[in-house]
XYZ file of C-alpha atoms in Angstrom:
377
model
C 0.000 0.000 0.000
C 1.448 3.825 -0.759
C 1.983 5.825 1.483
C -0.917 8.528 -0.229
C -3.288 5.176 0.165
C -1.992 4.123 3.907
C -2.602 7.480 5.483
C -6.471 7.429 4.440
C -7.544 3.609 4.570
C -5.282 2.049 7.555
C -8.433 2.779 9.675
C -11.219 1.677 6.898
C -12.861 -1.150 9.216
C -14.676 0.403 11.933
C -17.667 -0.257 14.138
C -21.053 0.644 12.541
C -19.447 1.067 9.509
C -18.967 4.564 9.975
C -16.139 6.421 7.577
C -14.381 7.809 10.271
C -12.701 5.904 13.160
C -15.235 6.755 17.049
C -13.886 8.666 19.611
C -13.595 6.997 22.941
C -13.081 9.378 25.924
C -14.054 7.265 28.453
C -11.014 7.574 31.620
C -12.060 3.830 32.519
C -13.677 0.751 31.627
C -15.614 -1.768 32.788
C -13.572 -5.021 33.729
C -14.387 -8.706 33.930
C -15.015 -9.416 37.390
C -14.007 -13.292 37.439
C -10.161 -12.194 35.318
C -10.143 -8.652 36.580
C -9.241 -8.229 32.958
C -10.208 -6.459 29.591
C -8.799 -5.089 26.743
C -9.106 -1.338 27.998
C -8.952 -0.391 31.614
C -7.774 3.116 32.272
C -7.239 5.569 29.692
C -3.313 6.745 30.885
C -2.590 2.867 30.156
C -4.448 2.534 26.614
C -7.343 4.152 25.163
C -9.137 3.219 21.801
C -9.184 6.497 20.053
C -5.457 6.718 20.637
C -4.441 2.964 19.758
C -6.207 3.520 16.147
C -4.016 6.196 15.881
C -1.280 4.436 17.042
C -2.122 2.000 14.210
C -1.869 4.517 11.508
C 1.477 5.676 12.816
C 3.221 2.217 12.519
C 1.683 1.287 9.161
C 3.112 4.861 7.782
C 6.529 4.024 9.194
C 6.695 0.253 8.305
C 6.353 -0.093 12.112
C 5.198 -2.728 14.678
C 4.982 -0.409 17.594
C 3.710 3.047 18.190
C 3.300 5.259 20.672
C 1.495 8.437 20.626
C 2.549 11.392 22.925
C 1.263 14.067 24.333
C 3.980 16.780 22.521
C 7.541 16.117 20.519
C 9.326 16.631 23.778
C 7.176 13.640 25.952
C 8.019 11.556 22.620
C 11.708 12.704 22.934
C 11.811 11.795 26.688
C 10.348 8.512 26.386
C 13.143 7.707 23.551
C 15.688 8.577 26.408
C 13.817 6.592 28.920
C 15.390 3.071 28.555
C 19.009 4.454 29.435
C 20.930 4.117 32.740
C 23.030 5.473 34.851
C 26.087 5.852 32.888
C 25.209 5.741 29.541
C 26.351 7.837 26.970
C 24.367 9.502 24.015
C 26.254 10.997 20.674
C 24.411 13.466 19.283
C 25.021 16.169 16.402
C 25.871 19.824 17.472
C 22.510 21.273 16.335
C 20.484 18.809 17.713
C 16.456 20.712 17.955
C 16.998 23.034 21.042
C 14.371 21.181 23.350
C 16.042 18.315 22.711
C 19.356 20.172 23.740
C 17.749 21.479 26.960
C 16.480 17.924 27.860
C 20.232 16.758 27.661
C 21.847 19.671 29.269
C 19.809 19.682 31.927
C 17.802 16.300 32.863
C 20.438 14.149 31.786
C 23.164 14.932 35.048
C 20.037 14.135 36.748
C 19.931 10.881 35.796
C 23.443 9.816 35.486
C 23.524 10.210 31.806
C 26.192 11.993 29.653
C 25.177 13.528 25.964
C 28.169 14.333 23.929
C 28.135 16.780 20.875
C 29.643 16.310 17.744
C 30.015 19.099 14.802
C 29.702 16.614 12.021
C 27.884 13.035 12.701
C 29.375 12.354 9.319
C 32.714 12.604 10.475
C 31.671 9.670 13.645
C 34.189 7.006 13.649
C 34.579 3.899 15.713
C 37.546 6.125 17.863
C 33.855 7.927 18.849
C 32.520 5.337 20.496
C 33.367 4.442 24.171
C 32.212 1.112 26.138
C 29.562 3.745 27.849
C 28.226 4.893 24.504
C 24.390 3.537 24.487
C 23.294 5.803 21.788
C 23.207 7.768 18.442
C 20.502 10.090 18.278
C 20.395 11.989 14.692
C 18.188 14.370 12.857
C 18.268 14.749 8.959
C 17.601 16.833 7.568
C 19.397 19.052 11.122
C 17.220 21.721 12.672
C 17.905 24.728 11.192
C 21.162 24.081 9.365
C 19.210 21.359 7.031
C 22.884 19.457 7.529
C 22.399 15.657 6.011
C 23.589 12.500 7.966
C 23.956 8.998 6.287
C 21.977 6.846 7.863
C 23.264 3.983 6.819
C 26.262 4.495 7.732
C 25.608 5.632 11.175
C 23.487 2.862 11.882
C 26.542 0.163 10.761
C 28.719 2.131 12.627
C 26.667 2.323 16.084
C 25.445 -1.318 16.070
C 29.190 -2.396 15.583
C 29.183 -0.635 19.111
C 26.294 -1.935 20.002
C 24.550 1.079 20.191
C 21.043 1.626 19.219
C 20.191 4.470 16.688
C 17.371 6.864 17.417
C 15.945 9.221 14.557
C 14.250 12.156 14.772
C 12.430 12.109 11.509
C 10.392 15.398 12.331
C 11.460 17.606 8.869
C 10.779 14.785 6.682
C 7.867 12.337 8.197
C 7.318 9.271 6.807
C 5.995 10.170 3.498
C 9.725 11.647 2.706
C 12.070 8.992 4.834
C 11.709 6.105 6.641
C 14.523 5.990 8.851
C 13.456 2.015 10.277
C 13.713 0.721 7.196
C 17.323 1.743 7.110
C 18.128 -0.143 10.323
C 17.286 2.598 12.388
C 16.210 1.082 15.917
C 13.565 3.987 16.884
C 12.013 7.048 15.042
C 10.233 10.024 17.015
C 8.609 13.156 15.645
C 6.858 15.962 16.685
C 3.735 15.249 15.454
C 2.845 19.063 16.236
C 4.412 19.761 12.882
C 3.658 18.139 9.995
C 1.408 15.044 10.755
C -0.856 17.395 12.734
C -0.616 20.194 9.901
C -2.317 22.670 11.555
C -0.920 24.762 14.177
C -3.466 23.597 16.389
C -2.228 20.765 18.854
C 0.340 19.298 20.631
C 1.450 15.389 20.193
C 4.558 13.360 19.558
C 5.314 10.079 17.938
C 7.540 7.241 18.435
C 7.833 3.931 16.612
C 10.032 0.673 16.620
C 10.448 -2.454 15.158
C 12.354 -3.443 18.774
C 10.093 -5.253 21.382
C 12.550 -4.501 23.879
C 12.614 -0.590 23.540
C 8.449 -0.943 22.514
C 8.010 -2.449 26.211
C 10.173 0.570 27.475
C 7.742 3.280 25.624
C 4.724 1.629 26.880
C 6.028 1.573 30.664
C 7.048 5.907 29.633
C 3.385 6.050 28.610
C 1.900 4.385 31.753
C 4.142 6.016 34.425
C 4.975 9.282 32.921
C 1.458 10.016 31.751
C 2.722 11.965 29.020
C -0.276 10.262 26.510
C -2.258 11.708 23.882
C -5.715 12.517 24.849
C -8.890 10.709 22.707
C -10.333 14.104 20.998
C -6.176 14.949 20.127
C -6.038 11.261 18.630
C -8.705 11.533 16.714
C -7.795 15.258 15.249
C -4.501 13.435 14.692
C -5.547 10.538 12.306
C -7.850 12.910 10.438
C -4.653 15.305 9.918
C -2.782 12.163 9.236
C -5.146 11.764 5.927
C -3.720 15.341 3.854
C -0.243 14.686 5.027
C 0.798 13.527 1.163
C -0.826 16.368 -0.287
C 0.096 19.441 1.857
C 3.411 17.747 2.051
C 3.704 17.865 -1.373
C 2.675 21.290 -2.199
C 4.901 22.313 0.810
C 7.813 20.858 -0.945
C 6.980 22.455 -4.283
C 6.684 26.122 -3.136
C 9.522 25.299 -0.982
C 12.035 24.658 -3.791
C 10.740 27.606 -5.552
C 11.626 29.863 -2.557
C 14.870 28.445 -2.411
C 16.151 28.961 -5.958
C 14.641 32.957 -5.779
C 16.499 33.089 -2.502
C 20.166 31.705 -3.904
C 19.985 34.141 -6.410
C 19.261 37.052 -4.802
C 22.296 39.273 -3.690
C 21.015 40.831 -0.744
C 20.883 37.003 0.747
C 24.349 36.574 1.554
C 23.640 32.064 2.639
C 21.097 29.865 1.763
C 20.771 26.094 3.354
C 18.233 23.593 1.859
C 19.125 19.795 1.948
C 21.894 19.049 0.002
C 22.779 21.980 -0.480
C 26.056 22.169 1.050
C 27.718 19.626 -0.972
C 27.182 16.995 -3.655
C 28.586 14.171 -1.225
C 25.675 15.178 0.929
C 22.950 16.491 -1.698
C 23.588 12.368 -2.893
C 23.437 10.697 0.708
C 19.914 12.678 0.643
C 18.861 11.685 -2.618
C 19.808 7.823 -1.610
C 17.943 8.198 1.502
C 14.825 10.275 1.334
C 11.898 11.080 -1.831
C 12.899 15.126 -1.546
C 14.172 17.818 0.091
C 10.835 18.802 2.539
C 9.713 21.753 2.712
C 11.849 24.321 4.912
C 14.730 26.851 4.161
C 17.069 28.716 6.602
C 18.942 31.871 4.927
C 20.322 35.068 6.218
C 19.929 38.325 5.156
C 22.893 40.884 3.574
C 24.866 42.605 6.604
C 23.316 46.103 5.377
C 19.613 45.073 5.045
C 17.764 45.378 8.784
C 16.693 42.251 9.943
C 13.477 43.554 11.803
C 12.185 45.736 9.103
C 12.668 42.443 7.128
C 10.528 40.702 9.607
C 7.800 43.514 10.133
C 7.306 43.828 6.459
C 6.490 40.061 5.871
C 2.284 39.864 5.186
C 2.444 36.095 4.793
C 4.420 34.325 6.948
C 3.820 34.882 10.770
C 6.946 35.337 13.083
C 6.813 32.476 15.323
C 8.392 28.855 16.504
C 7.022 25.572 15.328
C 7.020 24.626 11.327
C 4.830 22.005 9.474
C 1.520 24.024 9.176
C -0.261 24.891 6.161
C 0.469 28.509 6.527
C 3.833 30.157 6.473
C 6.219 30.418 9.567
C 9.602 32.208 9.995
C 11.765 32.189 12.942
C 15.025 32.920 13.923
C 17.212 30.087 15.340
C 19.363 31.417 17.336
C 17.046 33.470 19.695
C 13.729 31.010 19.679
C 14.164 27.457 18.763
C 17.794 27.197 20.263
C 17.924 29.973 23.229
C 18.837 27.040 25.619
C 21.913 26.518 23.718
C 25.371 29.016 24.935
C 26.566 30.834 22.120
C 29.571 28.787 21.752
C 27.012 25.616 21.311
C 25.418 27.449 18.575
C 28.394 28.194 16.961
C 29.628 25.031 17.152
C 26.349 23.484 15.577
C 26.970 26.483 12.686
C 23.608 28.496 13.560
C 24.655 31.962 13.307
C 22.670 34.913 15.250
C 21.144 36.197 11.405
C 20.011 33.086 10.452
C 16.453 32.852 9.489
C 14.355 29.367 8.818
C 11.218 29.658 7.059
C 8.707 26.624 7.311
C 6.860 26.929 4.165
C 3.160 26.194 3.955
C 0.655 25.513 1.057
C 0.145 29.354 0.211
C 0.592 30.074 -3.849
C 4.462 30.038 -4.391
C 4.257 33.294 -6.285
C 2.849 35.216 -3.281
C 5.295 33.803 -0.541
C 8.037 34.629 -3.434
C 6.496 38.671 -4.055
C 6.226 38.964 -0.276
C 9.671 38.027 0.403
C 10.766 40.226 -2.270
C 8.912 43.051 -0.752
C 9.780 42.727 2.827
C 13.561 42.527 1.242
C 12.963 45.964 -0.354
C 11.691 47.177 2.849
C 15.072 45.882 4.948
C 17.249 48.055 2.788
């Protein structure tokens, strides 16, 4: 089944043959007094409306587990949540700034050590220490759009016996599927693309391991950190567009970035593969296109702000993935947990820009961001 065909009919059998899949928000259920038992008892544990969902998340990543979340960051934390006290986990430089925070500072907590590297494509087996538990990796990287070969990492860390955890947020699974390139775990923000809309919170995390799947469940029970019914339900019904906003997403992104390369009074551009052939191939081998966001950074005499005010389409603001236009700036929003020397290490300079491109007509983003340029000057 396609992908375009999975993320509409996973759910097609339901009760009372009704098109779309019933919304349970019941906190309990009724148990079997002689076994005590049933298949749903309290809704922190397992719910209905959230294991269809759950459903449709592990047929779109060629899955046998999933776990739905109650944001990215819960999704993030449960990945985490199977380490102990002493391991180790590699991660690139400009790993997503929540993501940084949760290392910096609930890692020491726990006994854990995260250890940043500028260039997860330079990782050899000299990186790896007896402690090292994991490689976690995004690619395309938040907001440098930096590409990692994922085959090769994955060789490399399960030499080391070290399990490889993706955060497949920028691309979903209509773009990559990290598992079926040996990756042991993916986890997304489902905030961003899969939900589309600006207009929940919910994370993502699937597995083909039954080992780490029995450690997610037990993060779902005790943590509490689960989806809620009426969010599961908005969720799978997102779920169903993903394909075709993605699409157009990627289209008018592409667009932008050409205009933007060209322009003189935008002194960088990053898009994946763009910063070399070695890595615009490792992309091509790896994932169906490039997605749908571009970081760039204005001319040293054009002023930033005006830039910003003068912008009629896209909103200044976090987050990415939603049908309408978003623009941010890195340094100060997505990353402010991060020291300056950590950004500069990860290569995300204090101009930067990243613009999360939504299904608007590509000739009005393009006019807009020609006209807010004018305006900078």
């Amino acid at each position: 089944m396609h992908i375009r065909t999975a993320a509409v009919q996973t759910l097609r059998e339901n009760e009372l043959g009704a098109v779309v899949p019933p919304v349970h928000l019941a906190s309990t259920f009724e148990l079997d007094p002689a076994t005590e038992d049933a298949p749903y008892a309290y809704q922190r544990g397992s719910n209905p409306t959230r294991a269809q969902l759950e459903t449709v998340l592990a047929a779109l990543d060629g899955a046998e587990h999933a776990f739905a979340f109650a944001s990215g960051m819960a999704a993030t934390a449960a990945v985490f949540s199977p380490l102990e006290v002493g391991d180790e986990v590699i991660l690139p430089a400009t790993v997503y700034g929540g993501t940084f925070r949760f290392v910096d500072r609930i890692f020491p907590q726990r006994g854990l050590t995260g250890r940043y590297v500028a260039d997860l494509g330079e990782l050899t087996d000299a990186d790896f220490t007896e402690h090292t538990r994991m490689v976690f990796v995004e690619t395309p990287a938040n907001p440098t759009l930096r590409i990692t070969d994922l085959r090769r990492i994955v060789e490399l860390a399960h030499r080391h016996g070290a399990i490889v955890a993706v955060d497949n947020t920028f691309m979903t699974p209509v773009l990559q599927r990290p598992l079926t390139l040996g990756a042991d775990v993916v986890v997304q923000s489902a905030t961003k693309y899969l939900a589309g809309h600006s207009d929940l919170l919910a994370g993502a995390v699937t597995t083909n391991n039954a080992g780490l799947a029995e450690a997610y469940a037990l993060a779902q029970k005790a943590s509490g950190g689960v989806l809620p019914p009426q969010d599961s339900f908005r969720l799978i019904q997102a779920i169903k567009t993903l394909p075709l906003r993605l699409e157009r997403q990627q289209a008018n992104a592409i667009r932008i970035h050409e205009h933007l390369r060209e322009r003189s009074d935008v002194t960088a551009t990053w898009f994946p593969g763009s910063h070399s052939e070695a890595e615009a191939r490792i992309h091509a081998s790896q994932a169906d296109g490039p997605g749908a966001v571009v970081s760039f950074e204005l001319a040293e005499d054009l002023d930033r702000v005006a830039f910003l005010r003068a912008l009629r389409y896209p909103a200044f603001a976090v987050s990415l993935g939603g049908v309408e236009s978003l623009i941010c700036r890195p340094a100060t929003m997505t990353h402010e947990a991060m020291a300056p020397e950590d950004r500069s290490l990860a290569g995300i300079g204090d101009e930067m820009l990243r613009l999360s491109v939504g299904i608007e007509d590509a000739d009005d983003l393009i006019a807009d961001l020609d006209q807010a340029l004018a305006a900078a000057r």
